[in-house]
Amino acid sequence: MAIQWPVIIEFGQGHDYAWAADLDEVTEHRLEAGDCLLDSLGQVHILSQTNGAGLYWQLEDEVVSVPQLNIRLQGYAAGLGVCCTSKLVVRTPMDAIALVAWLEQQ
């Protein structure tokens, strides 16, 4: 299944995030194998690499756990100095994308 835009880029297994509207914006970031795209439908795409080959996006079988993503995003927001992070609640993948876009503007 194709990536459904917009997305969240999850760097370093949840320690940093970015928002991207399309593939051109994704390629502006320095991505490494293991980084993830969390798309607007909640699908997880992991940047993978086969021996000596280029990087490619591999679709995972399971969708993102929104409650777990919410916890990671609250931690990320706290690390950025946002107060009252317990009030930051995402209920859908699109909520999560909107939150990351908002955090980038802070």
mmCIF file of N, CA and C in Angstrom:
data_model
loop_
_atom_site.group_PDB
_atom_site.id
_atom_site.type_symbol
_atom_site.label_atom_id
_atom_site.label_comp_id
_atom_site.label_asym_id
_atom_site.label_seq_id
_atom_site.Cartn_x
_atom_site.Cartn_y
_atom_site.Cartn_z
ATOM 1 N N MET A 1 0.845 -1.183 0.000
ATOM 2 C CA MET A 1 0.000 0.000 0.000
ATOM 3 C C MET A 1 0.886 1.239 0.000
ATOM 4 N N ALA A 2 0.505 2.233 -0.728
ATOM 5 C CA ALA A 2 1.279 3.460 -0.864
ATOM 6 C C ALA A 2 1.202 4.308 0.404
ATOM 7 N N ILE A 3 2.187 5.147 0.582
ATOM 8 C CA ILE A 3 2.216 6.081 1.701
ATOM 9 C C ILE A 3 1.093 7.096 1.524
ATOM 10 N N GLN A 4 0.341 7.300 2.585
ATOM 11 C CA GLN A 4 -0.764 8.260 2.582
ATOM 12 C C GLN A 4 -0.286 9.559 3.245
ATOM 13 N N TRP A 5 -0.226 10.616 2.473
ATOM 14 C CA TRP A 5 0.316 11.892 2.936
ATOM 15 C C TRP A 5 -0.756 12.730 3.614
ATOM 16 N N PRO A 6 -0.394 13.577 4.572
ATOM 17 C CA PRO A 6 0.916 13.894 5.141
ATOM 18 C C PRO A 6 1.388 12.806 6.102
ATOM 19 N N VAL A 7 2.632 12.957 6.592
ATOM 20 C CA VAL A 7 3.242 11.950 7.459
ATOM 21 C C VAL A 7 3.989 12.612 8.608
ATOM 22 N N ILE A 8 4.296 11.773 9.587
ATOM 23 C CA ILE A 8 5.261 12.124 10.629
ATOM 24 C C ILE A 8 6.508 11.316 10.330
ATOM 25 N N ILE A 9 7.655 11.970 10.389
ATOM 26 C CA ILE A 9 8.930 11.255 10.328
ATOM 27 C C ILE A 9 9.344 11.027 11.774
ATOM 28 N N GLU A 10 9.638 9.778 12.098
ATOM 29 C CA GLU A 10 10.084 9.440 13.449
ATOM 30 C C GLU A 10 11.553 9.046 13.353
ATOM 31 N N PHE A 11 12.428 9.915 13.861
ATOM 32 C CA PHE A 11 13.869 9.693 13.814
ATOM 33 C C PHE A 11 14.326 8.963 15.069
ATOM 34 N N GLY A 12 15.381 8.184 14.945
ATOM 35 C CA GLY A 12 16.026 7.594 16.107
ATOM 36 C C GLY A 12 15.080 6.893 17.053
ATOM 37 N N GLN A 13 14.126 6.196 16.518
ATOM 38 C CA GLN A 13 13.184 5.397 17.286
ATOM 39 C C GLN A 13 12.446 6.221 18.334
ATOM 40 N N GLY A 14 11.921 7.363 17.886
ATOM 41 C CA GLY A 14 11.030 8.130 18.733
ATOM 42 C C GLY A 14 11.648 9.255 19.532
ATOM 43 N N HIS A 15 12.892 9.598 19.264
ATOM 44 C CA HIS A 15 13.513 10.668 20.033
ATOM 45 C C HIS A 15 13.353 12.033 19.369
ATOM 46 N N ASP A 16 12.981 12.049 18.110
ATOM 47 C CA ASP A 16 12.800 13.292 17.391
ATOM 48 C C ASP A 16 11.765 13.062 16.292
ATOM 49 N N TYR A 17 11.014 14.107 15.965
ATOM 50 C CA TYR A 17 9.943 13.989 14.980
ATOM 51 C C TYR A 17 9.964 15.180 14.038
ATOM 52 N N ALA A 18 9.395 14.990 12.868
ATOM 53 C CA ALA A 18 9.173 16.067 11.910
ATOM 54 C C ALA A 18 7.896 15.750 11.153
ATOM 55 N N TRP A 19 7.337 16.751 10.534
ATOM 56 C CA TRP A 19 6.128 16.638 9.735
ATOM 57 C C TRP A 19 6.510 16.848 8.284
ATOM 58 N N ALA A 20 5.872 16.121 7.372
ATOM 59 C CA ALA A 20 6.135 16.294 5.941
ATOM 60 C C ALA A 20 4.847 16.117 5.160
ATOM 61 N N ALA A 21 4.644 16.987 4.193
ATOM 62 C CA ALA A 21 3.442 16.927 3.364
ATOM 63 C C ALA A 21 3.590 15.976 2.189
ATOM 64 N N ASP A 22 4.844 15.743 1.758
ATOM 65 C CA ASP A 22 5.074 14.893 0.586
ATOM 66 C C ASP A 22 6.493 14.348 0.602
ATOM 67 N N LEU A 23 6.803 13.512 -0.368
ATOM 68 C CA LEU A 23 8.120 12.857 -0.429
ATOM 69 C C LEU A 23 9.246 13.869 -0.591
ATOM 70 N N ASP A 24 9.016 14.949 -1.319
ATOM 71 C CA ASP A 24 10.056 15.970 -1.468
ATOM 72 C C ASP A 24 10.475 16.526 -0.114
ATOM 73 N N GLU A 25 9.518 16.786 0.768
ATOM 74 C CA GLU A 25 9.844 17.285 2.105
ATOM 75 C C GLU A 25 10.552 16.226 2.943
ATOM 76 N N VAL A 26 10.197 14.963 2.756
ATOM 77 C CA VAL A 26 10.858 13.883 3.492
ATOM 78 C C VAL A 26 12.331 13.817 3.108
ATOM 79 N N THR A 27 12.630 13.940 1.818
ATOM 80 C CA THR A 27 14.014 13.810 1.363
ATOM 81 C C THR A 27 14.892 14.979 1.783
ATOM 82 N N GLU A 28 14.302 16.066 2.283
ATOM 83 C CA GLU A 28 15.079 17.192 2.794
ATOM 84 C C GLU A 28 15.743 16.859 4.127
ATOM 85 N N HIS A 29 15.290 15.806 4.784
ATOM 86 C CA HIS A 29 15.839 15.399 6.078
ATOM 87 C C HIS A 29 16.927 14.348 5.875
ATOM 88 N N ARG A 30 17.849 14.291 6.812
ATOM 89 C CA ARG A 30 18.899 13.272 6.770
ATOM 90 C C ARG A 30 18.365 12.004 7.420
ATOM 91 N N LEU A 31 17.875 11.125 6.588
ATOM 92 C CA LEU A 31 17.273 9.893 7.085
ATOM 93 C C LEU A 31 18.282 8.763 7.095
ATOM 94 N N GLU A 32 18.088 7.852 8.026
ATOM 95 C CA GLU A 32 18.936 6.674 8.154
ATOM 96 C C GLU A 32 18.057 5.438 8.227
ATOM 97 N N ALA A 33 18.638 4.304 7.896
ATOM 98 C CA ALA A 33 17.911 3.042 8.028
ATOM 99 C C ALA A 33 17.387 2.933 9.458
ATOM 100 N N GLY A 34 16.135 2.544 9.579
ATOM 101 C CA GLY A 34 15.483 2.424 10.881
ATOM 102 C C GLY A 34 14.559 3.586 11.198
ATOM 103 N N ASP A 35 14.725 4.717 10.508
ATOM 104 C CA ASP A 35 13.783 5.820 10.690
ATOM 105 C C ASP A 35 12.427 5.397 10.131
ATOM 106 N N CYS A 36 11.365 6.008 10.622
ATOM 107 C CA CYS A 36 10.011 5.605 10.233
ATOM 108 C C CYS A 36 9.207 6.762 9.678
ATOM 109 N N LEU A 37 8.267 6.417 8.819
ATOM 110 C CA LEU A 37 7.201 7.327 8.428
ATOM 111 C C LEU A 37 5.925 6.767 9.021
ATOM 112 N N LEU A 38 5.171 7.606 9.688
ATOM 113 C CA LEU A 38 3.858 7.240 10.198
ATOM 114 C C LEU A 38 2.873 8.039 9.369
ATOM 115 N N ASP A 39 2.120 7.363 8.505
ATOM 116 C CA ASP A 39 1.281 8.108 7.565
ATOM 117 C C ASP A 39 -0.090 8.429 8.141
ATOM 118 N N SER A 40 -0.875 9.146 7.358
ATOM 119 C CA SER A 40 -2.154 9.663 7.842
ATOM 120 C C SER A 40 -3.191 8.580 8.122
ATOM 121 N N LEU A 41 -2.954 7.363 7.663
ATOM 122 C CA LEU A 41 -3.841 6.240 7.984
ATOM 123 C C LEU A 41 -3.322 5.407 9.151
ATOM 124 N N GLY A 42 -2.170 5.793 9.694
ATOM 125 C CA GLY A 42 -1.575 5.056 10.799
ATOM 126 C C GLY A 42 -0.647 3.943 10.360
ATOM 127 N N GLN A 43 -0.371 3.853 9.070
ATOM 128 C CA GLN A 43 0.550 2.829 8.573
ATOM 129 C C GLN A 43 1.987 3.223 8.917
ATOM 130 N N VAL A 44 2.784 2.234 9.251
ATOM 131 C CA VAL A 44 4.181 2.454 9.592
ATOM 132 C C VAL A 44 5.042 1.977 8.428
ATOM 133 N N HIS A 45 5.905 2.861 7.953
ATOM 134 C CA HIS A 45 6.839 2.549 6.873
ATOM 135 C C HIS A 45 8.240 2.742 7.438
ATOM 136 N N ILE A 46 9.041 1.679 7.437
ATOM 137 C CA ILE A 46 10.388 1.742 7.994
ATOM 138 C C ILE A 46 11.393 1.860 6.857
ATOM 139 N N LEU A 47 12.345 2.792 7.023
ATOM 140 C CA LEU A 47 13.399 2.944 6.029
ATOM 141 C C LEU A 47 14.368 1.782 6.198
ATOM 142 N N SER A 48 14.462 0.965 5.183
ATOM 143 C CA SER A 48 15.243 -0.268 5.239
ATOM 144 C C SER A 48 16.332 -0.255 4.176
ATOM 145 N N GLN A 49 17.264 -1.182 4.327
ATOM 146 C CA GLN A 49 18.344 -1.311 3.350
ATOM 147 C C GLN A 49 18.747 -2.777 3.255
ATOM 148 N N THR A 50 18.856 -3.246 2.017
ATOM 149 C CA THR A 50 19.327 -4.598 1.766
ATOM 150 C C THR A 50 20.821 -4.526 1.492
ATOM 151 N N ASN A 51 21.537 -5.590 1.728
ATOM 152 C CA ASN A 51 22.990 -5.628 1.548
ATOM 153 C C ASN A 51 23.434 -4.890 0.296
ATOM 154 N N GLY A 52 24.104 -3.765 0.492
ATOM 155 C CA GLY A 52 24.679 -3.019 -0.614
ATOM 156 C C GLY A 52 23.689 -2.270 -1.484
ATOM 157 N N ALA A 53 22.417 -2.445 -1.273
ATOM 158 C CA ALA A 53 21.414 -1.768 -2.098
ATOM 159 C C ALA A 53 21.039 -0.432 -1.467
ATOM 160 N N GLY A 54 20.253 0.339 -2.166
ATOM 161 C CA GLY A 54 19.799 1.624 -1.660
ATOM 162 C C GLY A 54 18.733 1.471 -0.596
ATOM 163 N N LEU A 55 18.390 2.589 -0.007
ATOM 164 C CA LEU A 55 17.354 2.613 1.008
ATOM 165 C C LEU A 55 15.974 2.563 0.359
ATOM 166 N N TYR A 56 15.019 1.967 1.036
ATOM 167 C CA TYR A 56 13.649 1.896 0.539
ATOM 168 C C TYR A 56 12.692 1.852 1.730
ATOM 169 N N TRP A 57 11.442 2.245 1.482
ATOM 170 C CA TRP A 57 10.424 2.233 2.527
ATOM 171 C C TRP A 57 9.713 0.887 2.538
ATOM 172 N N GLN A 58 9.725 0.244 3.700
ATOM 173 C CA GLN A 58 9.080 -1.056 3.868
ATOM 174 C C GLN A 58 7.846 -0.882 4.755
ATOM 175 N N LEU A 59 6.697 -1.275 4.242
ATOM 176 C CA LEU A 59 5.443 -1.190 4.987
ATOM 177 C C LEU A 59 5.404 -2.281 6.049
ATOM 178 N N GLU A 60 5.123 -1.899 7.281
ATOM 179 C CA GLU A 60 4.964 -2.863 8.359
ATOM 180 C C GLU A 60 3.566 -3.461 8.309
ATOM 181 N N ASP A 61 3.404 -4.637 8.905
ATOM 182 C CA ASP A 61 2.108 -5.316 8.906
ATOM 183 C C ASP A 61 1.085 -4.649 9.812
ATOM 184 N N GLU A 62 1.532 -4.038 10.898
ATOM 185 C CA GLU A 62 0.614 -3.462 11.873
ATOM 186 C C GLU A 62 0.590 -1.941 11.751
ATOM 187 N N VAL A 63 -0.536 -1.354 12.113
ATOM 188 C CA VAL A 63 -0.629 0.106 12.162
ATOM 189 C C VAL A 63 -0.082 0.593 13.497
ATOM 190 N N VAL A 64 0.188 1.890 13.548
ATOM 191 C CA VAL A 64 0.749 2.483 14.748
ATOM 192 C C VAL A 64 -0.243 2.373 15.912
ATOM 193 N N SER A 65 0.282 2.173 17.097
ATOM 194 C CA SER A 65 -0.533 2.201 18.309
ATOM 195 C C SER A 65 -0.661 3.671 18.713
ATOM 196 N N VAL A 66 -1.844 4.240 18.544
ATOM 197 C CA VAL A 66 -2.041 5.657 18.840
ATOM 198 C C VAL A 66 -1.767 5.955 20.321
ATOM 199 N N PRO A 67 -2.204 5.130 21.276
ATOM 200 C CA PRO A 67 -1.867 5.426 22.681
ATOM 201 C C PRO A 67 -0.348 5.454 22.933
ATOM 202 N N GLN A 68 0.392 4.529 22.332
ATOM 203 C CA GLN A 68 1.847 4.536 22.507
ATOM 204 C C GLN A 68 2.472 5.737 21.821
ATOM 205 N N LEU A 69 1.985 6.076 20.639
ATOM 206 C CA LEU A 69 2.477 7.258 19.938
ATOM 207 C C LEU A 69 2.199 8.508 20.760
ATOM 208 N N ASN A 70 1.031 8.580 21.375
ATOM 209 C CA ASN A 70 0.687 9.724 22.211
ATOM 210 C C ASN A 70 1.702 9.903 23.337
ATOM 211 N N ILE A 71 2.076 8.815 23.984
ATOM 212 C CA ILE A 71 3.054 8.879 25.070
ATOM 213 C C ILE A 71 4.400 9.380 24.542
ATOM 214 N N ARG A 72 4.835 8.849 23.398
ATOM 215 C CA ARG A 72 6.117 9.285 22.820
ATOM 216 C C ARG A 72 6.071 10.764 22.430
ATOM 217 N N LEU A 73 4.957 11.211 21.866
ATOM 218 C CA LEU A 73 4.851 12.617 21.477
ATOM 219 C C LEU A 73 4.789 13.543 22.690
ATOM 220 N N GLN A 74 4.161 13.097 23.770
ATOM 221 C CA GLN A 74 4.168 13.896 24.996
ATOM 222 C C GLN A 74 5.596 14.046 25.521
ATOM 223 N N GLY A 75 6.373 12.973 25.479
ATOM 224 C CA GLY A 75 7.777 13.040 25.894
ATOM 225 C C GLY A 75 8.585 13.956 24.994
ATOM 226 N N TYR A 76 8.329 13.878 23.705
ATOM 227 C CA TYR A 76 9.013 14.738 22.745
ATOM 228 C C TYR A 76 8.678 16.202 23.021
ATOM 229 N N ALA A 77 7.400 16.502 23.245
ATOM 230 C CA ALA A 77 6.972 17.870 23.534
ATOM 231 C C ALA A 77 7.611 18.369 24.829
ATOM 232 N N ALA A 78 7.676 17.522 25.839
ATOM 233 C CA ALA A 78 8.306 17.907 27.104
ATOM 234 C C ALA A 78 9.774 18.240 26.882
ATOM 235 N N GLY A 79 10.439 17.459 26.046
ATOM 236 C CA GLY A 79 11.839 17.718 25.724
ATOM 237 C C GLY A 79 12.046 19.040 25.002
ATOM 238 N N LEU A 80 11.018 19.503 24.328
ATOM 239 C CA LEU A 80 11.075 20.800 23.650
ATOM 240 C C LEU A 80 10.736 21.951 24.594
ATOM 241 N N GLY A 81 10.345 21.615 25.832
ATOM 242 C CA GLY A 81 10.023 22.638 26.810
ATOM 243 C C GLY A 81 8.559 23.035 26.842
ATOM 244 N N VAL A 82 7.701 22.260 26.185
ATOM 245 C CA VAL A 82 6.268 22.545 26.203
ATOM 246 C C VAL A 82 5.724 22.126 27.565
ATOM 247 N N CYS A 83 4.975 23.038 28.185
ATOM 248 C CA CYS A 83 4.418 22.686 29.497
ATOM 249 C C CYS A 83 3.061 21.995 29.339
ATOM 250 N N CYS A 84 2.622 21.385 30.383
ATOM 251 C CA CYS A 84 1.300 20.731 30.435
ATOM 252 C C CYS A 84 1.139 19.681 29.341
ATOM 253 N N THR A 85 2.162 18.876 29.132
ATOM 254 C CA THR A 85 2.118 17.892 28.042
ATOM 255 C C THR A 85 1.044 16.838 28.251
ATOM 256 N N SER A 86 0.599 16.647 29.481
ATOM 257 C CA SER A 86 -0.461 15.660 29.701
ATOM 258 C C SER A 86 -1.760 16.082 29.020
ATOM 259 N N LYS A 87 -1.875 17.357 28.699
ATOM 260 C CA LYS A 87 -3.060 17.853 28.000
ATOM 261 C C LYS A 87 -2.965 17.641 26.485
ATOM 262 N N LEU A 88 -1.792 17.267 26.013
ATOM 263 C CA LEU A 88 -1.617 16.983 24.590
ATOM 264 C C LEU A 88 -2.053 15.550 24.340
ATOM 265 N N VAL A 89 -3.217 15.383 23.753
ATOM 266 C CA VAL A 89 -3.776 14.054 23.536
ATOM 267 C C VAL A 89 -4.104 13.900 22.060
ATOM 268 N N VAL A 90 -3.560 12.852 21.463
ATOM 269 C CA VAL A 90 -3.909 12.531 20.080
ATOM 270 C C VAL A 90 -4.782 11.281 20.087
ATOM 271 N N ARG A 91 -5.800 11.312 19.245
ATOM 272 C CA ARG A 91 -6.738 10.185 19.172
ATOM 273 C C ARG A 91 -6.692 9.476 17.828
ATOM 274 N N THR A 92 -6.066 10.130 16.857
ATOM 275 C CA THR A 92 -5.972 9.561 15.510
ATOM 276 C C THR A 92 -4.590 9.866 14.943
ATOM 277 N N PRO A 93 -4.185 9.148 13.904
ATOM 278 C CA PRO A 93 -2.914 9.492 13.250
ATOM 279 C C PRO A 93 -2.901 10.937 12.739
ATOM 280 N N MET A 94 -4.023 11.431 12.234
ATOM 281 C CA MET A 94 -4.060 12.821 11.763
ATOM 282 C C MET A 94 -3.890 13.811 12.914
ATOM 283 N N ASP A 95 -4.425 13.487 14.103
ATOM 284 C CA ASP A 95 -4.177 14.325 15.283
ATOM 285 C C ASP A 95 -2.684 14.394 15.585
ATOM 286 N N ALA A 96 -2.014 13.252 15.479
ATOM 287 C CA ALA A 96 -0.579 13.189 15.751
ATOM 288 C C ALA A 96 0.197 14.044 14.745
ATOM 289 N N ILE A 97 -0.182 13.969 13.485
ATOM 290 C CA ILE A 97 0.484 14.765 12.451
ATOM 291 C C ILE A 97 0.287 16.252 12.734
ATOM 292 N N ALA A 98 -0.935 16.637 13.092
ATOM 293 C CA ALA A 98 -1.222 18.034 13.414
ATOM 294 C C ALA A 98 -0.415 18.493 14.630
ATOM 295 N N LEU A 99 -0.264 17.638 15.630
ATOM 296 C CA LEU A 99 0.509 17.984 16.817
ATOM 297 C C LEU A 99 1.971 18.218 16.453
ATOM 298 N N VAL A 100 2.556 17.332 15.668
ATOM 299 C CA VAL A 100 3.959 17.500 15.282
ATOM 300 C C VAL A 100 4.127 18.776 14.452
ATOM 301 N N ALA A 101 3.195 19.058 13.550
ATOM 302 C CA ALA A 101 3.253 20.300 12.771
ATOM 303 C C ALA A 101 3.194 21.508 13.704
ATOM 304 N N TRP A 102 2.334 21.461 14.717
ATOM 305 C CA TRP A 102 2.226 22.550 15.692
ATOM 306 C C TRP A 102 3.507 22.693 16.496
ATOM 307 N N LEU A 103 4.077 21.570 16.947
ATOM 308 C CA LEU A 103 5.310 21.603 17.725
ATOM 309 C C LEU A 103 6.467 22.196 16.922
ATOM 310 N N GLU A 104 6.494 21.953 15.605
ATOM 311 C CA GLU A 104 7.550 22.517 14.772
ATOM 312 C C GLU A 104 7.464 24.043 14.729
ATOM 313 N N GLN A 105 6.283 24.606 14.937
ATOM 314 C CA GLN A 105 6.097 26.045 14.879
ATOM 315 C C GLN A 105 6.390 26.730 16.207
ATOM 316 N N GLN A 106 6.557 25.951 17.268
ATOM 317 C CA GLN A 106 6.792 26.536 18.599
ATOM 318 C C GLN A 106 8.231 26.957 18.765
#
